[in-house]
Structure formats: structure tokens, C-alpha cells
PDB file of C-alpha atoms in Angstrom:
ATOM      1  CA  MET A   1       1.581 -20.203  14.111  1.00  0.00           C
ATOM      2  CA  ASN A   2       1.610 -17.251  16.281  1.00  0.00           C
ATOM      3  CA  SER A   3      -1.374 -14.694  15.480  1.00  0.00           C
ATOM      4  CA  TRP A   4      -0.754 -10.963  16.643  1.00  0.00           C
ATOM      5  CA  ARG A   5      -3.741  -9.441  17.551  1.00  0.00           C
ATOM      6  CA  LEU A   6      -3.070  -5.598  16.162  1.00  0.00           C
ATOM      7  CA  GLU A   7      -4.762  -2.413  18.014  1.00  0.00           C
ATOM      8  CA  ILE A   8      -4.163   0.168  14.702  1.00  0.00           C
ATOM      9  CA  GLN A   9      -5.048   4.344  15.214  1.00  0.00           C
ATOM     10  CA  HIS A  10      -4.539   6.415  12.516  1.00  0.00           C
ATOM     11  CA  GLU A  11      -5.268  10.029  12.736  1.00  0.00           C
ATOM     12  CA  THR A  12      -5.320  12.994   9.662  1.00  0.00           C
ATOM     13  CA  GLY A  13      -6.793  15.372   7.872  1.00  0.00           C
ATOM     14  CA  PHE A  14      -6.346  18.588   5.859  1.00  0.00           C
ATOM     15  CA  SER A  15      -6.067  22.322   7.833  1.00  0.00           C
ATOM     16  CA  TYR A  16      -7.780  25.204   6.044  1.00  0.00           C
ATOM     17  CA  ASP A  17      -6.264  29.009   4.918  1.00  0.00           C
ATOM     18  CA  GLY A  18      -9.334  30.009   6.594  1.00  0.00           C
ATOM     19  CA  ARG A  19     -12.509  28.658   6.164  1.00  0.00           C
ATOM     20  CA  VAL A  20     -14.892  26.100   4.462  1.00  0.00           C
ATOM     21  CA  GLY A  21     -18.006  25.324   3.200  1.00  0.00           C
ATOM     22  CA  ALA A  22     -18.371  21.969   1.662  1.00  0.00           C
ATOM     23  CA  SER A  23     -16.091  19.322   1.367  1.00  0.00           C
ATOM     24  CA  TYR A  24     -17.268  15.568  -0.112  1.00  0.00           C
ATOM     25  CA  ASN A  25     -14.022  13.310   1.083  1.00  0.00           C
ATOM     26  CA  GLU A  26     -12.897   9.694   0.634  1.00  0.00           C
ATOM     27  CA  ALA A  27     -11.341   7.685   3.371  1.00  0.00           C
ATOM     28  CA  ARG A  28      -9.639   4.377   2.700  1.00  0.00           C
ATOM     29  CA  MET A  29      -8.503   2.850   5.971  1.00  0.00           C
ATOM     30  CA  THR A  30     -10.304   1.022   7.018  1.00  0.00           C
ATOM     31  CA  PRO A  31      -8.720  -3.445   7.108  1.00  0.00           C
ATOM     32  CA  ARG A  32      -9.695  -5.683   4.332  1.00  0.00           C
ATOM     33  CA  ASP A  33     -10.706  -9.192   5.504  1.00  0.00           C
ATOM     34  CA  GLU A  34      -7.832 -11.881   4.271  1.00  0.00           C
ATOM     35  CA  PRO A  35      -6.635 -15.898   4.494  1.00  0.00           C
ATOM     36  CA  HIS A  36      -4.043 -14.107   7.007  1.00  0.00           C
ATOM     37  CA  GLN A  37      -5.727 -11.009   8.343  1.00  0.00           C
ATOM     38  CA  ALA A  38      -8.822 -10.834  10.026  1.00  0.00           C
ATOM     39  CA  VAL A  39     -10.885  -7.796  10.913  1.00  0.00           C
ATOM     40  CA  LEU A  40     -11.969  -8.550  14.427  1.00  0.00           C
ATOM     41  CA  ASP A  41     -13.186  -4.528  14.577  1.00  0.00           C
ATOM     42  CA  ALA A  42     -13.026  -1.206  12.875  1.00  0.00           C
ATOM     43  CA  ARG A  43     -15.246   1.942  12.359  1.00  0.00           C
ATOM     44  CA  VAL A  44     -13.715   5.223  11.349  1.00  0.00           C
ATOM     45  CA  ALA A  45     -14.865   8.734  13.052  1.00  0.00           C
ATOM     46  CA  VAL A  46     -15.130  12.453  11.226  1.00  0.00           C
ATOM     47  CA  TRP A  47     -14.574  16.218  12.815  1.00  0.00           C
ATOM     48  CA  PRO A  48     -16.652  17.843  11.601  1.00  0.00           C
ATOM     49  CA  ALA A  49     -19.442  15.388  12.291  1.00  0.00           C
ATOM     50  CA  ALA A  50     -20.724  14.148   8.898  1.00  0.00           C
ATOM     51  CA  SER A  51     -23.089  11.360   8.057  1.00  0.00           C
ATOM     52  CA  THR A  52     -21.137   8.167   6.064  1.00  0.00           C
ATOM     53  CA  TYR A  53     -21.628   5.494   3.637  1.00  0.00           C
ATOM     54  CA  ARG A  54     -19.306   2.636   3.226  1.00  0.00           C
ATOM     55  CA  TYR A  55     -18.798   0.710  -0.194  1.00  0.00           C
ATOM     56  CA  ALA A  56     -15.510  -1.131  -1.416  1.00  0.00           C
ATOM     57  CA  ASP A  57     -13.731   0.245  -4.874  1.00  0.00           C
ATOM     58  CA  TYR A  58     -13.079  -1.544  -8.073  1.00  0.00           C
ATOM     59  CA  TRP A  59      -9.959  -2.542  -6.509  1.00  0.00           C
ATOM     60  CA  GLY A  60     -11.896  -3.753  -3.455  1.00  0.00           C
ATOM     61  CA  THR A  61     -10.772  -1.831  -0.893  1.00  0.00           C
ATOM     62  CA  VAL A  62     -13.302  -0.286   2.040  1.00  0.00           C
ATOM     63  CA  VAL A  63     -14.170   3.612   1.152  1.00  0.00           C
ATOM     64  CA  THR A  64     -16.054   5.278   3.568  1.00  0.00           C
ATOM     65  CA  ALA A  65     -17.770   8.647   1.925  1.00  0.00           C
ATOM     66  CA  PHE A  66     -18.843  11.619   3.405  1.00  0.00           C
ATOM     67  CA  ASP A  67     -19.968  14.870   2.652  1.00  0.00           C
ATOM     68  CA  VAL A  68     -18.984  18.182   5.574  1.00  0.00           C
ATOM     69  CA  HIS A  69     -21.466  20.674   4.811  1.00  0.00           C
ATOM     70  CA  THR A  70     -21.193  22.837   8.416  1.00  0.00           C
ATOM     71  CA  PRO A  71     -18.418  25.100   7.646  1.00  0.00           C
ATOM     72  CA  HIS A  72     -14.888  24.395   8.538  1.00  0.00           C
ATOM     73  CA  GLU A  73     -11.501  25.998   9.295  1.00  0.00           C
ATOM     74  CA  ARG A  74     -10.050  22.211  10.096  1.00  0.00           C
ATOM     75  CA  LEU A  75     -11.356  18.541   8.993  1.00  0.00           C
ATOM     76  CA  ALA A  76      -9.842  15.101  11.256  1.00  0.00           C
ATOM     77  CA  VAL A  77     -10.280  11.881  10.522  1.00  0.00           C
ATOM     78  CA  THR A  78      -9.480   8.781  12.876  1.00  0.00           C
ATOM     79  CA  ALA A  79      -9.615   5.212  12.428  1.00  0.00           C
ATOM     80  CA  SER A  80      -9.261   2.750  14.920  1.00  0.00           C
ATOM     81  CA  ALA A  81      -9.667  -1.070  13.314  1.00  0.00           C
ATOM     82  CA  THR A  82      -8.189  -4.876  15.789  1.00  0.00           C
ATOM     83  CA  VAL A  83      -7.070  -7.036  13.358  1.00  0.00           C
ATOM     84  CA  GLU A  84      -5.210 -10.532  13.996  1.00  0.00           C
ATOM     85  CA  THR A  85      -2.966 -11.465  11.198  1.00  0.00           C
ATOM     86  CA  LEU A  86      -0.103 -14.542  11.041  1.00  0.00           C
ATOM     87  CA  PRO A  87       3.106 -14.811  10.757  1.00  0.00           C
ATOM     88  CA  PRO A  88       4.592 -14.892   6.276  1.00  0.00           C
ATOM     89  CA  GLY A  89       3.426 -18.470   4.683  1.00  0.00           C
ATOM     90  CA  ASP A  90       5.619 -20.439   2.337  1.00  0.00           C
ATOM     91  CA  LEU A  91       6.059 -17.848  -0.524  1.00  0.00           C
ATOM     92  CA  LEU A  92       6.705 -20.973  -3.681  1.00  0.00           C
ATOM     93  CA  ALA A  93       4.851 -20.247  -6.088  1.00  0.00           C
ATOM     94  CA  PRO A  94       4.162 -22.713  -9.763  1.00  0.00           C
ATOM     95  CA  ALA A  95       3.655 -20.589 -12.569  1.00  0.00           C
ATOM     96  CA  THR A  96       6.687 -20.581 -15.112  1.00  0.00           C
ATOM     97  CA  TRP A  97       7.639 -17.334 -17.871  1.00  0.00           C
ATOM     98  CA  ALA A  98       5.504 -20.093 -19.937  1.00  0.00           C
ATOM     99  CA  ASP A  99       2.256 -19.504 -17.905  1.00  0.00           C
ATOM    100  CA  LEU A 100       2.960 -15.325 -17.776  1.00  0.00           C
ATOM    101  CA  ALA A 101       2.600 -15.284 -22.055  1.00  0.00           C
ATOM    102  CA  LEU A 102      -0.726 -17.318 -22.312  1.00  0.00           C
ATOM    103  CA  SER A 103      -2.865 -15.001 -23.549  1.00  0.00           C
ATOM    104  CA  ASP A 104      -5.563 -15.907 -20.818  1.00  0.00           C
ATOM    105  CA  THR A 105      -2.924 -14.849 -18.522  1.00  0.00           C
ATOM    106  CA  VAL A 106      -2.569 -11.450 -20.002  1.00  0.00           C
ATOM    107  CA  ASP A 107      -5.458 -10.870 -19.864  1.00  0.00           C
ATOM    108  CA  ARG A 108      -7.284 -11.757 -16.871  1.00  0.00           C
ATOM    109  CA  TRP A 109      -4.886  -9.185 -15.477  1.00  0.00           C
ATOM    110  CA  HIS A 110      -4.275  -6.903 -18.327  1.00  0.00           C
ATOM    111  CA  GLU A 111      -4.055  -3.756 -15.875  1.00  0.00           C
ATOM    112  CA  LEU A 112      -1.501  -5.048 -13.173  1.00  0.00           C
ATOM    113  CA  LEU A 113       0.493  -5.846 -16.943  1.00  0.00           C
ATOM    114  CA  LEU A 114       0.897  -2.194 -17.487  1.00  0.00           C
ATOM    115  CA  PRO A 115       2.775   1.091 -16.957  1.00  0.00           C
ATOM    116  CA  THR A 116       1.608   4.244 -14.694  1.00  0.00           C
ATOM    117  CA  PRO A 117       2.221   7.245 -13.996  1.00  0.00           C
ATOM    118  CA  ARG A 118       4.536   7.044 -10.739  1.00  0.00           C
ATOM    119  CA  THR A 119       5.739   3.401 -12.032  1.00  0.00           C
ATOM    120  CA  ALA A 120       6.677   3.909 -15.937  1.00  0.00           C
ATOM    121  CA  LEU A 121      10.115   2.899 -17.020  1.00  0.00           C
ATOM    122  CA  ASP A 122      12.937   4.818 -19.293  1.00  0.00           C
ATOM    123  CA  GLU A 123      15.909   3.095 -20.558  1.00  0.00           C
ATOM    124  CA  GLU A 124      17.634   2.063 -17.592  1.00  0.00           C
ATOM    125  CA  LEU A 125      15.229   0.608 -15.857  1.00  0.00           C
ATOM    126  CA  THR A 126      14.223  -1.574 -18.343  1.00  0.00           C
ATOM    127  CA  ALA A 127      16.520  -2.837 -19.361  1.00  0.00           C
ATOM    128  CA  LEU A 128      17.529  -3.974 -15.563  1.00  0.00           C
ATOM    129  CA  ALA A 129      13.886  -5.513 -15.892  1.00  0.00           C
ATOM    130  CA  GLU A 130      15.229  -7.377 -18.676  1.00  0.00           C
ATOM    131  CA  GLU A 131      18.233  -7.949 -17.045  1.00  0.00           C
ATOM    132  CA  LEU A 132      16.657 -10.351 -14.073  1.00  0.00           C
ATOM    133  CA  ARG A 133      13.968 -11.640 -16.101  1.00  0.00           C
ATOM    134  CA  GLY A 134      17.030 -13.194 -17.879  1.00  0.00           C
ATOM    135  CA  ALA A 135      18.528 -14.527 -14.473  1.00  0.00           C
ATOM    136  CA  HIS A 136      16.541 -16.261 -13.106  1.00  0.00           C
ATOM    137  CA  ARG A 137      14.053 -20.176 -14.208  1.00  0.00           C
ATOM    138  CA  THR A 138      10.613 -18.701 -13.147  1.00  0.00           C
ATOM    139  CA  PRO A 139       9.014 -14.895 -12.150  1.00  0.00           C
ATOM    140  CA  HIS A 140       8.338 -16.043  -8.859  1.00  0.00           C
ATOM    141  CA  ALA A 141      12.294 -15.665  -8.345  1.00  0.00           C
ATOM    142  CA  ALA A 142      12.806 -12.721  -9.864  1.00  0.00           C
ATOM    143  CA  ALA A 143      10.203 -11.121  -8.767  1.00  0.00           C
ATOM    144  CA  LEU A 144      11.798 -11.763  -5.470  1.00  0.00           C
ATOM    145  CA  ALA A 145      15.249 -11.152  -7.362  1.00  0.00           C
ATOM    146  CA  ALA A 146      13.856  -8.171  -8.224  1.00  0.00           C
ATOM    147  CA  CYS A 147      12.782  -6.605  -4.423  1.00  0.00           C
ATOM    148  CA  GLU A 148      16.053  -7.648  -3.723  1.00  0.00           C
ATOM    149  CA  ARG A 149      17.726  -5.698  -6.165  1.00  0.00           C
ATOM    150  CA  VAL A 150      15.599  -2.528  -5.167  1.00  0.00           C
ATOM    151  CA  HIS A 151      16.122  -2.551  -1.063  1.00  0.00           C
ATOM    152  CA  THR A 152      19.760  -3.205  -1.443  1.00  0.00           C
ATOM    153  CA  GLU A 153      19.750   0.083  -4.239  1.00  0.00           C
ATOM    154  CA  VAL A 154      17.308   2.716  -2.915  1.00  0.00           C
ATOM    155  CA  ALA A 155      18.467   3.875   0.524  1.00  0.00           C
ATOM    156  CA  TYR A 156      14.406   4.180   2.827  1.00  0.00           C
ATOM    157  CA  VAL A 157      14.967   8.363   3.835  1.00  0.00           C
ATOM    158  CA  ALA A 158      11.659   9.667   5.257  1.00  0.00           C
ATOM    159  CA  GLY A 159      10.822  12.927   3.538  1.00  0.00           C
ATOM    160  CA  SER A 160      13.326  12.626   0.257  1.00  0.00           C
ATOM    161  CA  THR A 161      10.312  12.570  -2.001  1.00  0.00           C
ATOM    162  CA  GLY A 162       6.715  13.609  -2.099  1.00  0.00           C
ATOM    163  CA  VAL A 163       3.826  11.953  -3.407  1.00  0.00           C
ATOM    164  CA  GLN A 164       4.446  12.812  -6.977  1.00  0.00           C
ATOM    165  CA  THR A 165       7.438  10.924  -7.598  1.00  0.00           C
ATOM    166  CA  ASP A 166       7.769   8.441 -10.028  1.00  0.00           C
ATOM    167  CA  ALA A 167       9.478   5.152  -9.792  1.00  0.00           C
ATOM    168  CA  VAL A 168      12.613   6.569 -12.163  1.00  0.00           C
ATOM    169  CA  GLN A 169      13.453   9.719  -9.884  1.00  0.00           C
ATOM    170  CA  ALA A 170      13.113   7.586  -6.876  1.00  0.00           C
ATOM    171  CA  TRP A 171      15.874   5.270  -8.613  1.00  0.00           C
ATOM    172  CA  ARG A 172      18.217   7.869  -9.817  1.00  0.00           C
ATOM    173  CA  GLN A 173      18.799   9.799  -6.633  1.00  0.00           C
ATOM    174  CA  ARG A 174      18.288   6.339  -4.863  1.00  0.00           C
ATOM    175  CA  SER A 175      16.536   7.135  -2.202  1.00  0.00           C
ATOM    176  CA  GLY A 176      12.981   7.365  -1.244  1.00  0.00           C
ATOM    177  CA  VAL A 177       9.947   6.162   0.905  1.00  0.00           C
ATOM    178  CA  CYS A 178       7.965   2.791   1.650  1.00  0.00           C
ATOM    179  CA  GLN A 179       4.975   4.501  -1.678  1.00  0.00           C
ATOM    180  CA  ASP A 180       8.448   5.181  -4.340  1.00  0.00           C
ATOM    181  CA  LEU A 181       9.787   1.595  -3.557  1.00  0.00           C
ATOM    182  CA  SER A 182       7.379  -0.233  -4.374  1.00  0.00           C
ATOM    183  CA  HIS A 183       6.220   1.995  -7.687  1.00  0.00           C
ATOM    184  CA  LEU A 184       9.816   1.223  -8.499  1.00  0.00           C
ATOM    185  CA  THR A 185       9.137  -2.255  -7.354  1.00  0.00           C
ATOM    186  CA  VAL A 186       6.012  -3.216  -9.229  1.00  0.00           C
ATOM    187  CA  GLY A 187       7.251  -1.193 -12.157  1.00  0.00           C
ATOM    188  CA  LEU A 188      10.283  -3.674 -12.081  1.00  0.00           C
ATOM    189  CA  LEU A 189       7.695  -6.478 -12.078  1.00  0.00           C
ATOM    190  CA  ARG A 190       5.530  -5.590 -15.073  1.00  0.00           C
ATOM    191  CA  ALA A 191       8.372  -4.614 -17.175  1.00  0.00           C
ATOM    192  CA  MET A 192       9.218  -8.649 -16.888  1.00  0.00           C
ATOM    193  CA  GLY A 193       6.022  -9.616 -17.360  1.00  0.00           C
ATOM    194  CA  VAL A 194       4.577 -10.428 -14.266  1.00  0.00           C
ATOM    195  CA  PRO A 195       1.299  -8.675 -12.840  1.00  0.00           C
ATOM    196  CA  ALA A 196       2.581  -6.721  -9.924  1.00  0.00           C
ATOM    197  CA  ARG A 197      -0.296  -4.550  -7.513  1.00  0.00           C
ATOM    198  CA  TYR A 198       0.782  -1.370  -5.158  1.00  0.00           C
ATOM    199  CA  VAL A 199      -0.839  -2.039  -1.336  1.00  0.00           C
ATOM    200  CA  SER A 200      -1.221   0.078   0.879  1.00  0.00           C
ATOM    201  CA  GLY A 201      -1.583  -0.177   4.741  1.00  0.00           C
ATOM    202  CA  TYR A 202       0.321  -0.776   8.390  1.00  0.00           C
ATOM    203  CA  LEU A 203       3.241  -2.165  10.182  1.00  0.00           C
ATOM    204  CA  HIS A 204       4.167  -2.520  13.342  1.00  0.00           C
ATOM    205  CA  PRO A 205       7.311  -0.892  13.193  1.00  0.00           C
ATOM    206  CA  THR A 206       9.377  -4.095  15.818  1.00  0.00           C
ATOM    207  CA  PRO A 207       9.857  -7.580  15.114  1.00  0.00           C
ATOM    208  CA  ASP A 208       8.849  -9.719  17.932  1.00  0.00           C
ATOM    209  CA  ALA A 209       7.071  -6.786  19.826  1.00  0.00           C
ATOM    210  CA  PRO A 210       6.238  -6.839  22.606  1.00  0.00           C
ATOM    211  CA  VAL A 211       3.034  -7.629  23.721  1.00  0.00           C
ATOM    212  CA  GLY A 212       0.183  -4.212  25.197  1.00  0.00           C
ATOM    213  CA  GLU A 213       3.321  -1.675  24.214  1.00  0.00           C
ATOM    214  CA  THR A 214       2.069   1.279  22.566  1.00  0.00           C
ATOM    215  CA  VAL A 215       4.272   2.729  18.867  1.00  0.00           C
ATOM    216  CA  VAL A 216       4.263   5.007  16.433  1.00  0.00           C
ATOM    217  CA  GLY A 217       3.473   2.502  14.133  1.00  0.00           C
ATOM    218  CA  GLN A 218       3.394   3.116  10.102  1.00  0.00           C
ATOM    219  CA  SER A 219       1.285   3.900   6.851  1.00  0.00           C
ATOM    220  CA  HIS A 220       2.463   1.594   4.706  1.00  0.00           C
ATOM    221  CA  ALA A 221       2.824   0.212   1.116  1.00  0.00           C
ATOM    222  CA  TRP A 222       4.462  -2.606  -0.685  1.00  0.00           C
ATOM    223  CA  VAL A 223       3.894  -5.511  -3.509  1.00  0.00           C
ATOM    224  CA  GLU A 224       2.209  -8.325  -4.288  1.00  0.00           C
ATOM    225  CA  TRP A 225       2.657 -10.363  -7.757  1.00  0.00           C
ATOM    226  CA  TRP A 226       0.884 -13.226  -9.313  1.00  0.00           C
ATOM    227  CA  ALA A 227       2.347 -16.111 -10.320  1.00  0.00           C
ATOM    228  CA  GLY A 228      -0.029 -18.579 -10.594  1.00  0.00           C
ATOM    229  CA  ARG A 229      -1.009 -16.979  -6.932  1.00  0.00           C
ATOM    230  CA  TRP A 230      -1.048 -13.498  -4.830  1.00  0.00           C
ATOM    231  CA  SER A 231       2.587 -13.203  -4.367  1.00  0.00           C
ATOM    232  CA  GLY A 232       3.486 -10.498  -0.832  1.00  0.00           C
ATOM    233  CA  PHE A 233       6.779  -8.461  -0.098  1.00  0.00           C
ATOM    234  CA  ASP A 234       7.987  -5.709   1.525  1.00  0.00           C
ATOM    235  CA  PRO A 235      11.085  -4.075  -0.110  1.00  0.00           C
ATOM    236  CA  THR A 236      11.426  -0.807   1.542  1.00  0.00           C
ATOM    237  CA  ASN A 237      12.269  -3.707   4.958  1.00  0.00           C
ATOM    238  CA  GLY A 238      12.946  -6.625   2.955  1.00  0.00           C
ATOM    239  CA  VAL A 239      10.553  -9.228   4.489  1.00  0.00           C
ATOM    240  CA  ALA A 240       7.896 -11.134   3.152  1.00  0.00           C
ATOM    241  CA  ILE A 241       4.407  -9.756   4.625  1.00  0.00           C
ATOM    242  CA  GLY A 242       3.838 -11.867   7.652  1.00  0.00           C
ATOM    243  CA  GLU A 243       2.591 -10.355  11.444  1.00  0.00           C
ATOM    244  CA  ARG A 244       3.769  -6.932  11.288  1.00  0.00           C
ATOM    245  CA  HIS A 245       1.414  -6.398   8.466  1.00  0.00           C
ATOM    246  CA  VAL A 246      -2.282  -4.711   8.069  1.00  0.00           C
ATOM    247  CA  ILE A 247      -3.477  -4.695   4.650  1.00  0.00           C
ATOM    248  CA  VAL A 248      -5.823  -1.561   3.567  1.00  0.00           C
ATOM    249  CA  GLY A 249      -6.062  -1.534   0.456  1.00  0.00           C
ATOM    250  CA  ARG A 250      -4.770  -2.493  -4.013  1.00  0.00           C
ATOM    251  CA  GLY A 251      -4.234  -1.740  -6.804  1.00  0.00           C
ATOM    252  CA  ARG A 252      -2.166  -0.397 -10.103  1.00  0.00           C
ATOM    253  CA  GLU A 253      -0.593   2.392  -7.704  1.00  0.00           C
ATOM    254  CA  TYR A 254      -0.666   5.057  -4.688  1.00  0.00           C
ATOM    255  CA  GLY A 255      -3.503   6.853  -6.893  1.00  0.00           C
ATOM    256  CA  ASP A 256      -5.864   3.725  -6.375  1.00  0.00           C
ATOM    257  CA  VAL A 257      -5.399   3.614  -2.814  1.00  0.00           C
ATOM    258  CA  PRO A 258      -4.584   7.316  -1.302  1.00  0.00           C
ATOM    259  CA  PRO A 259      -5.932   7.406   2.753  1.00  0.00           C
ATOM    260  CA  LEU A 260      -7.773  10.733   2.833  1.00  0.00           C
ATOM    261  CA  LYS A 261      -8.631  12.136  -0.871  1.00  0.00           C
ATOM    262  CA  GLY A 262     -11.992  14.813  -1.099  1.00  0.00           C
ATOM    263  CA  VAL A 263     -12.764  18.723  -3.007  1.00  0.00           C
ATOM    264  CA  TYR A 264     -14.078  20.886  -1.157  1.00  0.00           C
ATOM    265  CA  ALA A 265     -14.723  25.266  -1.378  1.00  0.00           C
ATOM    266  CA  GLY A 266     -12.731  27.378  -0.423  1.00  0.00           C
ATOM    267  CA  PRO A 267      -9.871  28.691   0.715  1.00  0.00           C
ATOM    268  CA  PRO A 268      -5.857  27.149   0.700  1.00  0.00           C
ATOM    269  CA  ASN A 269      -5.082  23.656   2.057  1.00  0.00           C
ATOM    270  CA  THR A 270      -2.307  24.976   4.288  1.00  0.00           C
ATOM    271  CA  GLY A 271      -1.068  20.288   5.271  1.00  0.00           C
ATOM    272  CA  GLN A 272      -2.463  17.483   5.729  1.00  0.00           C
ATOM    273  CA  ALA A 273      -1.787  15.504   9.885  1.00  0.00           C
ATOM    274  CA  VAL A 274      -0.768  12.199   9.853  1.00  0.00           C
ATOM    275  CA  GLU A 275      -0.682  10.300  13.443  1.00  0.00           C
ATOM    276  CA  VAL A 276      -0.517   6.337  13.538  1.00  0.00           C
ATOM    277  CA  LYS A 277      -0.586   4.733  16.645  1.00  0.00           C
ATOM    278  CA  ILE A 278      -0.193   0.856  16.851  1.00  0.00           C
ATOM    279  CA  THR A 279      -0.292  -1.784  20.083  1.00  0.00           C
ATOM    280  CA  ARG A 280      -0.011  -4.997  20.287  1.00  0.00           C
ATOM    281  CA  ARG A 281      -2.804  -6.939  22.109  1.00  0.00           C
ATOM    282  CA  ARG A 282      -1.684 -10.437  21.700  1.00  0.00           C
TER     283      ARG A 282
END
């Protein structure tokens, strides 16, 4: 099994319409150590310079928190990491529909079975979830079918939606970005009774990428579901999670894992810049 070694640089921040007196911020931009992912190095730099501290949030995502008390018109955050990743493993999962209906299972994953503002479904999508469940003997097969349906019917169109777009809107317009396709898939899974979570991270855009070439990468989103064990799939690209994917955080939806958020005192925010560069080193 051949691993990849990826170097990632993620630059983001805010610009303001004037001087901001102080800001209080959280960055979720640090990859996690996982069974299929080893973090060799990770750091977060902030400008204007500020002291930072790290903690793991409720969902296990690494958070870099910092307060900036120097007056500033721009906030810049740069996260860099070196990560080793593995190809996809087998996607088999043993749980039955009866297993997922057990009270112990429902209680264990209760928060990951409930709809959220971005993953809630309408009647049409609820009926689709019921159709997918009825057509497959196992939760795992139904989950894969849901991913395939979303991948087939909803086109990835950059800029077609915003961070507040929900699953129903993306389905009705049959277009969205990775965040929307993931919210839609998570909503379908939960409506079928399959515990599901939203995953944020990075994606190298090129299968079989050459070593040493730096490319424009992506801040990306995909899904995981529990059917006796956790399995991951990227509905935007229609592939299992593998060596091109780097996990940063998990939650119920995007609102649990935004790369950068904060509050400040001062004039309006005039925009957020984002740039991700990825280099395969091995």
C-alpha cells in the first residue's frame, strides 16, 4: 500500500473597511492524526502577530484560538502542514438496518441522526431517502447509492452557492459546491436512519499527481457514515476517501467546522481571501 506525503499551505483572512481595534478568532485549519493519515508537522501563523493556543473542540477538531489587540485593517492566517496519507481501504461495513434501529445505536449517535439548518430535507428529498433505503438490503449499500445519486444529479459549479445555502436549495437548482453536495448527502443518510457526519479538509486535485509539483489545491468537504464502522466518501468527485484527501475536522455540518471565524469591533468586513497550495513530496 503506497502512501502519499503532502505539503499543504492554506492562506486566508479578512479585510476590513478601516481599522479594527480588536478581534477574537478561531481557526480550524490543522489536520488530524487518523488511522489513514499521519501529521508530520503542522503550524498556524497569524498577522498581526498574536499569541495562539490550541485545543480540541467537542467534535475533536483541532482549534487554534487567538486574540488580536493591535489595530489592523487586515487579518491574515497561514496554516502549513506535512501529512502522510493512505489509499482507500475496503468499504465494507457489517451493520444491518435492524442494528441501526437498536436503541443503543440511536442513543450513541443521536446528534448525527438529527437534521440541521443546512442538512434538513423537504418532502421530495425525504421520499428519495425512503426510496434509497427500500431499494438496498444494507445501510452501507444505501449510503453508497445516496452518494452516487447526489454525484450524478447535482453538478459541481464553483460560485453557484454561498455558505448559507442548504441542501434543499442545492437539490432544486441541481448545482452547488462540495459543501452543498456534502450537506445534501448527509441529509439523505440521516433521513434513512444512518448516522452521518460532515468532514472538512483538503483535496489534491490530481489523481496520480507527479512528485514535487505545487498545484492550487482545494479546501474540501465530504461525508462519513456509520454502519458498524465509519466509512468515508466524496460525493463531489464520486470517489472513496483516499490518499488525495486530508482530514481537518468533523461535525454535523459546515457550521461546526468553518476554517476561520471570529468577532471584532470596528468597520464592516469587506471580504475573505482564500488560497490553498498542495505539493506531493512522495
